[in-house]
Amino acid sequence: DQQVKQNSPSLSVQEGRISILNCDYTNSMFDYFLWYKKYPAEGPTFLISISSIKDKNEDGRFTVFLNKSAKHLSLHIVPSQPGDSAVYFCAASSGKLIFGQGTELSVKP
Amino acid sequence: DVKVTQSSRYLVKRTGEKVFLECVQDMDHENMFWYRQDPGLGLRLIYFSYDVKMKEKGDIPEGYSVSREKKERFSLILESASTNQTSMYLCASSSSGARGQTGELFFGEGSRLTVL
C-alpha cells in the first residue's frame, strides 16, 4: 500500500516557467516532509523540507507547500532552469522516511 | 566534503551467488539505511540501523540481511541472489538529532546490481 504517491511519472516545462510537482499521502501521522532531487547515476540529494506545523517553506527558487487537510504536498520551482531536469522524490516521515515513486522533470531551453 | 561511499558502482552476478554491498560514511552519523530504487516504485527501505550492531527491517527485507560492526560501515548482503533483486541499491546515513531517525538523509551514488 503506497502511503506516499506521486501520480505524475513525468513533467515537461519550458525554461523560465514554473514547475509544479505534486505529492499525496495517506498517513495523517506524517509530521515532516522532504523533497529530494536525483540526477542519473548519482544518489538523491536533499532539496527542501517542511514541518507539519507550517504550510509553506521557501528556499530561493524552490517553495514547498503543505495542505494537511488534503494530505497534499507540492514543490514549486520558479523560474525553471535546464539544470533542474532530474527525478524528484517526495518523502514523508513519522519516524522513518517513506518515499514516493518520483517524477521526472524535463526543463526545455 | 561529507560523503557516503558505496564500494561498487556496477555489479553483475549470477543467480544463487552471495553478494555483498558495502557502504561507508565519514560524517559520524548514527543512522544508516539501505534502499532500492526501481522504476515506478520509487525508493523502498530494505533495512536500517540506528546504532552499531543494531538493525531493523524496513518495508522489503525479504532476501536481504545487513551487518553493522562499525559505526561508519553498513553492509547489505544478498545470501542467494535472484533475478528480481536486479536493481539500483542506495545507501544513506543521517544523524539522530532532534528528529530521531529521520534527519536529512545523505545518499551514496548507488550500486547498480544485475543478477543474471
PDB file of C-alpha atoms in Angstrom:
ATOM      1  CA  ASP A   1       0.000   0.000   0.000  1.00  0.00           C
ATOM      2  CA  GLN A   2       1.631   3.196  -1.223  1.00  0.00           C
ATOM      3  CA  GLN A   3       1.469   5.750   1.593  1.00  0.00           C
ATOM      4  CA  VAL A   4       3.199   8.454  -0.452  1.00  0.00           C
ATOM      5  CA  LYS A   5       2.172   8.875  -4.076  1.00  0.00           C
ATOM      6  CA  GLN A   6       3.488  10.930  -6.925  1.00  0.00           C
ATOM      7  CA  ASN A   7       0.928  10.351  -9.614  1.00  0.00           C
ATOM      8  CA  SER A   8       2.787  12.065 -12.445  1.00  0.00           C
ATOM      9  CA  PRO A   9       5.747   9.993 -13.621  1.00  0.00           C
ATOM     10  CA  SER A  10       6.983  12.844 -15.802  1.00  0.00           C
ATOM     11  CA  LEU A  11       6.621  16.570 -16.365  1.00  0.00           C
ATOM     12  CA  SER A  12       7.944  18.776 -19.159  1.00  0.00           C
ATOM     13  CA  VAL A  13       8.283  22.539 -18.694  1.00  0.00           C
ATOM     14  CA  GLN A  14       9.734  25.390 -20.714  1.00  0.00           C
ATOM     15  CA  GLU A  15      12.759  27.187 -19.291  1.00  0.00           C
ATOM     16  CA  GLY A  16      11.726  30.230 -17.256  1.00  0.00           C
ATOM     17  CA  ARG A  17       8.258  28.897 -16.490  1.00  0.00           C
ATOM     18  CA  ILE A  18       7.010  27.421 -13.232  1.00  0.00           C
ATOM     19  CA  SER A  19       7.375  23.697 -12.475  1.00  0.00           C
ATOM     20  CA  ILE A  20       4.845  22.234 -10.058  1.00  0.00           C
ATOM     21  CA  LEU A  21       5.452  18.746  -8.726  1.00  0.00           C
ATOM     22  CA  ASN A  22       2.752  17.112  -6.657  1.00  0.00           C
ATOM     23  CA  CYS A  23       2.680  14.513  -3.922  1.00  0.00           C
ATOM     24  CA  ASP A  24      -0.194  12.953  -1.986  1.00  0.00           C
ATOM     25  CA  TYR A  25      -0.018  10.976   1.236  1.00  0.00           C
ATOM     26  CA  THR A  26      -2.435   8.872   3.214  1.00  0.00           C
ATOM     27  CA  ASN A  27      -0.961   8.654   6.717  1.00  0.00           C
ATOM     28  CA  SER A  28      -2.098  11.545   8.927  1.00  0.00           C
ATOM     29  CA  MET A  29       0.710  10.704  11.372  1.00  0.00           C
ATOM     30  CA  PHE A  30       3.364  12.040   8.980  1.00  0.00           C
ATOM     31  CA  ASP A  31       4.826  15.164  10.534  1.00  0.00           C
ATOM     32  CA  TYR A  32       7.797  16.031   8.353  1.00  0.00           C
ATOM     33  CA  PHE A  33       8.074  16.164   4.583  1.00  0.00           C
ATOM     34  CA  LEU A  34      11.060  16.423   2.283  1.00  0.00           C
ATOM     35  CA  TRP A  35      11.911  16.705  -1.389  1.00  0.00           C
ATOM     36  CA  TYR A  36      14.958  15.055  -2.907  1.00  0.00           C
ATOM     37  CA  LYS A  37      16.426  15.544  -6.350  1.00  0.00           C
ATOM     38  CA  LYS A  38      18.214  12.797  -8.265  1.00  0.00           C
ATOM     39  CA  TYR A  39      20.372  13.049 -11.354  1.00  0.00           C
ATOM     40  CA  PRO A  40      21.130   9.884 -13.367  1.00  0.00           C
ATOM     41  CA  ALA A  41      23.979   7.799 -11.936  1.00  0.00           C
ATOM     42  CA  GLU A  42      24.022   9.856  -8.720  1.00  0.00           C
ATOM     43  CA  GLY A  43      22.408   9.416  -5.332  1.00  0.00           C
ATOM     44  CA  PRO A  44      19.459  11.620  -4.329  1.00  0.00           C
ATOM     45  CA  THR A  45      20.299  14.937  -2.698  1.00  0.00           C
ATOM     46  CA  PHE A  46      18.189  16.816  -0.214  1.00  0.00           C
ATOM     47  CA  LEU A  47      16.395  19.837  -1.654  1.00  0.00           C
ATOM     48  CA  ILE A  48      13.899  21.287   0.813  1.00  0.00           C
ATOM     49  CA  SER A  49      11.730  20.214   3.741  1.00  0.00           C
ATOM     50  CA  ILE A  50       8.685  21.323   5.681  1.00  0.00           C
ATOM     51  CA  SER A  51       7.340  20.519   9.100  1.00  0.00           C
ATOM     52  CA  SER A  52       3.646  19.779   9.567  1.00  0.00           C
ATOM     53  CA  ILE A  53       3.278  22.897  11.705  1.00  0.00           C
ATOM     54  CA  LYS A  54       3.923  25.041   8.629  1.00  0.00           C
ATOM     55  CA  ASP A  55       2.124  25.345   5.312  1.00  0.00           C
ATOM     56  CA  LYS A  56       4.923  26.882   3.273  1.00  0.00           C
ATOM     57  CA  ASN A  57       8.693  26.875   3.163  1.00  0.00           C
ATOM     58  CA  GLU A  58      10.806  28.783   0.684  1.00  0.00           C
ATOM     59  CA  ASP A  59      14.429  28.466  -0.367  1.00  0.00           C
ATOM     60  CA  GLY A  60      15.448  30.565  -3.330  1.00  0.00           C
ATOM     61  CA  ARG A  61      13.665  29.298  -6.434  1.00  0.00           C
ATOM     62  CA  PHE A  62      12.133  26.381  -4.545  1.00  0.00           C
ATOM     63  CA  THR A  63       8.959  26.547  -2.461  1.00  0.00           C
ATOM     64  CA  VAL A  64       7.199  23.657  -0.794  1.00  0.00           C
ATOM     65  CA  PHE A  65       3.508  23.912   0.096  1.00  0.00           C
ATOM     66  CA  LEU A  66       1.719  21.631   2.534  1.00  0.00           C
ATOM     67  CA  ASN A  67      -2.060  21.213   2.658  1.00  0.00           C
ATOM     68  CA  LYS A  68      -2.698  18.960   5.635  1.00  0.00           C
ATOM     69  CA  SER A  69      -6.452  18.760   5.208  1.00  0.00           C
ATOM     70  CA  ALA A  70      -5.985  17.494   1.650  1.00  0.00           C
ATOM     71  CA  LYS A  71      -2.890  15.447   2.576  1.00  0.00           C
ATOM     72  CA  HIS A  72      -1.142  17.092  -0.338  1.00  0.00           C
ATOM     73  CA  LEU A  73       2.360  18.421  -0.816  1.00  0.00           C
ATOM     74  CA  SER A  74       3.707  20.369  -3.771  1.00  0.00           C
ATOM     75  CA  LEU A  75       7.067  21.697  -4.899  1.00  0.00           C
ATOM     76  CA  HIS A  76       7.203  24.863  -6.994  1.00  0.00           C
ATOM     77  CA  ILE A  77      10.305  25.788  -8.950  1.00  0.00           C
ATOM     78  CA  VAL A  78      10.329  29.329 -10.301  1.00  0.00           C
ATOM     79  CA  PRO A  79      11.875  30.062 -12.713  1.00  0.00           C
ATOM     80  CA  SER A  80      12.698  26.597 -14.013  1.00  0.00           C
ATOM     81  CA  GLN A  81      16.168  26.061 -15.473  1.00  0.00           C
ATOM     82  CA  PRO A  82      17.543  23.267 -17.688  1.00  0.00           C
ATOM     83  CA  GLY A  83      19.789  22.194 -14.786  1.00  0.00           C
ATOM     84  CA  ASP A  84      16.649  21.408 -12.793  1.00  0.00           C
ATOM     85  CA  SER A  85      15.996  18.432 -15.093  1.00  0.00           C
ATOM     86  CA  ALA A  86      16.108  15.443 -12.757  1.00  0.00           C
ATOM     87  CA  VAL A  87      13.905  12.980 -10.917  1.00  0.00           C
ATOM     88  CA  TYR A  88      12.232  14.497  -7.858  1.00  0.00           C
ATOM     89  CA  PHE A  89      11.153  12.330  -4.932  1.00  0.00           C
ATOM     90  CA  CYS A  90       8.891  13.482  -2.146  1.00  0.00           C
ATOM     91  CA  ALA A  91       9.237  11.761   1.207  1.00  0.00           C
ATOM     92  CA  ALA A  92       7.221  11.779   4.417  1.00  0.00           C
ATOM     93  CA  SER A  93       8.186  10.823   7.928  1.00  0.00           C
ATOM     94  CA  SER A  94       6.580   9.651  11.126  1.00  0.00           C
ATOM     95  CA  GLY A  95       9.788   8.048  12.378  1.00  0.00           C
ATOM     96  CA  LYS A  96      11.149   6.612   9.153  1.00  0.00           C
ATOM     97  CA  LEU A  97      11.102   8.081   5.684  1.00  0.00           C
ATOM     98  CA  ILE A  98       8.625   6.808   3.105  1.00  0.00           C
ATOM     99  CA  PHE A  99       9.353   7.895  -0.464  1.00  0.00           C
ATOM    100  CA  GLY A 100       7.069   8.462  -3.410  1.00  0.00           C
ATOM    101  CA  GLN A 101       7.656   6.933  -6.830  1.00  0.00           C
ATOM    102  CA  GLY A 102       9.354  10.009  -8.244  1.00  0.00           C
ATOM    103  CA  THR A 103       8.538  12.490 -11.011  1.00  0.00           C
ATOM    104  CA  GLU A 104      10.969  13.057 -13.854  1.00  0.00           C
ATOM    105  CA  LEU A 105      11.163  16.761 -14.639  1.00  0.00           C
ATOM    106  CA  SER A 106      12.448  17.905 -18.006  1.00  0.00           C
ATOM    107  CA  VAL A 107      13.089  21.621 -18.470  1.00  0.00           C
ATOM    108  CA  LYS A 108      13.438  22.525 -22.149  1.00  0.00           C
ATOM    109  CA  PRO A 109      15.516  25.530 -23.266  1.00  0.00           C
TER     110      PRO A 109
ATOM    111  CA  ASP B   1      33.333  17.354   1.985  1.00  0.00           C
ATOM    112  CA  VAL B   2      30.956  14.926   3.705  1.00  0.00           C
ATOM    113  CA  LYS B   3      30.490  11.667   1.969  1.00  0.00           C
ATOM    114  CA  VAL B   4      28.689   8.349   1.742  1.00  0.00           C
ATOM    115  CA  THR B   5      30.709   5.921  -0.342  1.00  0.00           C
ATOM    116  CA  GLN B   6      29.402   2.729  -1.879  1.00  0.00           C
ATOM    117  CA  SER B   7      32.097   0.273  -2.810  1.00  0.00           C
ATOM    118  CA  SER B   8      30.812  -0.846  -6.195  1.00  0.00           C
ATOM    119  CA  ARG B   9      29.006   1.273  -8.773  1.00  0.00           C
ATOM    120  CA  TYR B  10      28.172  -1.642 -11.065  1.00  0.00           C
ATOM    121  CA  LEU B  11      27.991  -5.376 -10.367  1.00  0.00           C
ATOM    122  CA  VAL B  12      26.898  -8.348 -12.428  1.00  0.00           C
ATOM    123  CA  LYS B  13      26.202 -11.559 -10.541  1.00  0.00           C
ATOM    124  CA  ARG B  14      24.667 -14.941 -11.291  1.00  0.00           C
ATOM    125  CA  THR B  15      21.548 -16.369  -9.694  1.00  0.00           C
ATOM    126  CA  GLY B  16      22.396 -18.042  -6.401  1.00  0.00           C
ATOM    127  CA  GLU B  17      25.604 -16.100  -5.782  1.00  0.00           C
ATOM    128  CA  LYS B  18      26.211 -14.340  -2.482  1.00  0.00           C
ATOM    129  CA  VAL B  19      26.504 -10.574  -2.919  1.00  0.00           C
ATOM    130  CA  PHE B  20      27.994  -8.002  -0.569  1.00  0.00           C
ATOM    131  CA  LEU B  21      27.307  -4.303  -0.964  1.00  0.00           C
ATOM    132  CA  GLU B  22      29.438  -2.094   1.226  1.00  0.00           C
ATOM    133  CA  CYS B  23      28.735   1.433   2.395  1.00  0.00           C
ATOM    134  CA  VAL B  24      30.954   3.787   4.398  1.00  0.00           C
ATOM    135  CA  GLN B  25      30.108   7.243   5.733  1.00  0.00           C
ATOM    136  CA  ASP B  26      32.517   9.798   7.156  1.00  0.00           C
ATOM    137  CA  MET B  27      30.021  12.027   8.970  1.00  0.00           C
ATOM    138  CA  ASP B  28      29.878  10.094  12.260  1.00  0.00           C
ATOM    139  CA  HIS B  29      26.161   9.530  11.700  1.00  0.00           C
ATOM    140  CA  GLU B  30      24.272   7.199  13.992  1.00  0.00           C
ATOM    141  CA  ASN B  31      21.722   6.067  11.412  1.00  0.00           C
ATOM    142  CA  MET B  32      22.346   4.179   8.196  1.00  0.00           C
ATOM    143  CA  PHE B  33      19.897   2.881   5.623  1.00  0.00           C
ATOM    144  CA  TRP B  34      19.689   0.661   2.558  1.00  0.00           C
ATOM    145  CA  TYR B  35      17.109   1.441  -0.118  1.00  0.00           C
ATOM    146  CA  ARG B  36      16.458   0.019  -3.526  1.00  0.00           C
ATOM    147  CA  GLN B  37      15.197   2.128  -6.394  1.00  0.00           C
ATOM    148  CA  ASP B  38      13.039   0.619  -9.123  1.00  0.00           C
ATOM    149  CA  PRO B  39      11.162   2.395 -11.931  1.00  0.00           C
ATOM    150  CA  GLY B  40       7.630   3.278 -10.890  1.00  0.00           C
ATOM    151  CA  LEU B  41       8.225   2.162  -7.301  1.00  0.00           C
ATOM    152  CA  GLY B  42      10.470   4.916  -6.003  1.00  0.00           C
ATOM    153  CA  LEU B  43      12.841   4.251  -3.120  1.00  0.00           C
ATOM    154  CA  ARG B  44      11.901   1.374  -0.859  1.00  0.00           C
ATOM    155  CA  LEU B  45      13.548   0.801   2.511  1.00  0.00           C
ATOM    156  CA  ILE B  46      15.210  -2.595   2.926  1.00  0.00           C
ATOM    157  CA  TYR B  47      16.928  -2.309   6.308  1.00  0.00           C
ATOM    158  CA  PHE B  48      18.166   0.411   8.599  1.00  0.00           C
ATOM    159  CA  SER B  49      20.419   0.676  11.611  1.00  0.00           C
ATOM    160  CA  TYR B  50      20.435   3.312  14.323  1.00  0.00           C
ATOM    161  CA  ASP B  51      23.489   2.057  16.179  1.00  0.00           C
ATOM    162  CA  VAL B  52      26.404  -0.323  15.881  1.00  0.00           C
ATOM    163  CA  LYS B  53      25.230  -3.950  15.854  1.00  0.00           C
ATOM    164  CA  MET B  54      21.601  -2.796  15.742  1.00  0.00           C
ATOM    165  CA  LYS B  55      19.374  -3.360  12.731  1.00  0.00           C
ATOM    166  CA  GLU B  56      15.728  -3.047  11.892  1.00  0.00           C
ATOM    167  CA  LYS B  57      13.702  -4.345   8.976  1.00  0.00           C
ATOM    168  CA  GLY B  58      12.357  -1.872   6.526  1.00  0.00           C
ATOM    169  CA  ASP B  59       9.498  -2.426   4.129  1.00  0.00           C
ATOM    170  CA  ILE B  60      11.084  -5.096   1.899  1.00  0.00           C
ATOM    171  CA  PRO B  61      13.673  -7.073   3.933  1.00  0.00           C
ATOM    172  CA  GLU B  62      12.985 -10.480   2.383  1.00  0.00           C
ATOM    173  CA  GLY B  63      16.034 -11.948   0.701  1.00  0.00           C
ATOM    174  CA  TYR B  64      18.414  -9.479   2.355  1.00  0.00           C
ATOM    175  CA  SER B  65      20.444  -9.213   5.535  1.00  0.00           C
ATOM    176  CA  VAL B  66      22.684  -6.487   6.896  1.00  0.00           C
ATOM    177  CA  SER B  67      25.714  -6.062   9.094  1.00  0.00           C
ATOM    178  CA  ARG B  68      26.887  -3.072  11.101  1.00  0.00           C
ATOM    179  CA  GLU B  69      30.050  -3.910  13.018  1.00  0.00           C
ATOM    180  CA  LYS B  70      31.413  -0.364  12.989  1.00  0.00           C
ATOM    181  CA  LYS B  71      29.608   2.960  13.147  1.00  0.00           C
ATOM    182  CA  GLU B  72      30.830   4.123   9.767  1.00  0.00           C
ATOM    183  CA  ARG B  73      30.123   0.939   7.811  1.00  0.00           C
ATOM    184  CA  PHE B  74      26.819  -0.706   6.845  1.00  0.00           C
ATOM    185  CA  SER B  75      26.789  -3.757   4.599  1.00  0.00           C
ATOM    186  CA  LEU B  76      23.915  -5.235   2.637  1.00  0.00           C
ATOM    187  CA  ILE B  77      24.068  -8.959   1.947  1.00  0.00           C
ATOM    188  CA  LEU B  78      22.131 -10.957  -0.595  1.00  0.00           C
ATOM    189  CA  GLU B  79      22.581 -14.551   0.578  1.00  0.00           C
ATOM    190  CA  SER B  80      21.428 -16.066  -2.709  1.00  0.00           C
ATOM    191  CA  ALA B  81      20.879 -13.512  -5.433  1.00  0.00           C
ATOM    192  CA  SER B  82      17.795 -13.788  -7.608  1.00  0.00           C
ATOM    193  CA  THR B  83      16.847 -12.009 -10.822  1.00  0.00           C
ATOM    194  CA  ASN B  84      14.154  -9.980  -9.049  1.00  0.00           C
ATOM    195  CA  GLN B  85      16.910  -8.375  -6.984  1.00  0.00           C
ATOM    196  CA  THR B  86      18.272  -6.652 -10.070  1.00  0.00           C
ATOM    197  CA  SER B  87      18.027  -3.013  -9.035  1.00  0.00           C
ATOM    198  CA  MET B  88      19.763   0.189  -8.014  1.00  0.00           C
ATOM    199  CA  TYR B  89      20.796  -0.005  -4.362  1.00  0.00           C
ATOM    200  CA  LEU B  90      21.247   3.205  -2.409  1.00  0.00           C
ATOM    201  CA  CYS B  91      22.902   3.599   0.947  1.00  0.00           C
ATOM    202  CA  ALA B  92      22.157   6.634   3.125  1.00  0.00           C
ATOM    203  CA  SER B  93      23.064   7.987   6.525  1.00  0.00           C
ATOM    204  CA  SER B  94      21.649  10.573   8.890  1.00  0.00           C
ATOM    205  CA  SER B  95      22.293  11.994  12.313  1.00  0.00           C
ATOM    206  CA  SER B  96      19.760  11.443  15.044  1.00  0.00           C
ATOM    207  CA  GLY B  97      19.474  14.986  16.361  1.00  0.00           C
ATOM    208  CA  ALA B  98      16.043  16.289  17.228  1.00  0.00           C
ATOM    209  CA  ARG B  99      14.342  14.297  14.506  1.00  0.00           C
ATOM    210  CA  GLY B 100      15.365  10.878  15.673  1.00  0.00           C
ATOM    211  CA  GLN B 101      15.882   8.528  12.814  1.00  0.00           C
ATOM    212  CA  THR B 102      14.740  10.818  10.062  1.00  0.00           C
ATOM    213  CA  GLY B 103      17.001  13.778   9.893  1.00  0.00           C
ATOM    214  CA  GLU B 104      18.127  14.727   6.421  1.00  0.00           C
ATOM    215  CA  LEU B 105      19.454  11.679   4.609  1.00  0.00           C
ATOM    216  CA  PHE B 106      22.778  11.781   2.789  1.00  0.00           C
ATOM    217  CA  PHE B 107      22.928   9.256  -0.020  1.00  0.00           C
ATOM    218  CA  GLY B 108      25.742   7.441  -1.748  1.00  0.00           C
ATOM    219  CA  GLU B 109      25.954   7.335  -5.536  1.00  0.00           C
ATOM    220  CA  GLY B 110      24.271   3.959  -5.756  1.00  0.00           C
ATOM    221  CA  SER B 111      25.227   0.429  -6.785  1.00  0.00           C
ATOM    222  CA  ARG B 112      23.609  -0.925  -9.919  1.00  0.00           C
ATOM    223  CA  LEU B 113      23.248  -4.704  -9.466  1.00  0.00           C
ATOM    224  CA  THR B 114      22.311  -7.006 -12.317  1.00  0.00           C
ATOM    225  CA  VAL B 115      21.520 -10.640 -11.496  1.00  0.00           C
ATOM    226  CA  LEU B 116      21.598 -12.977 -14.489  1.00  0.00           C
TER     227      LEU B 116
END
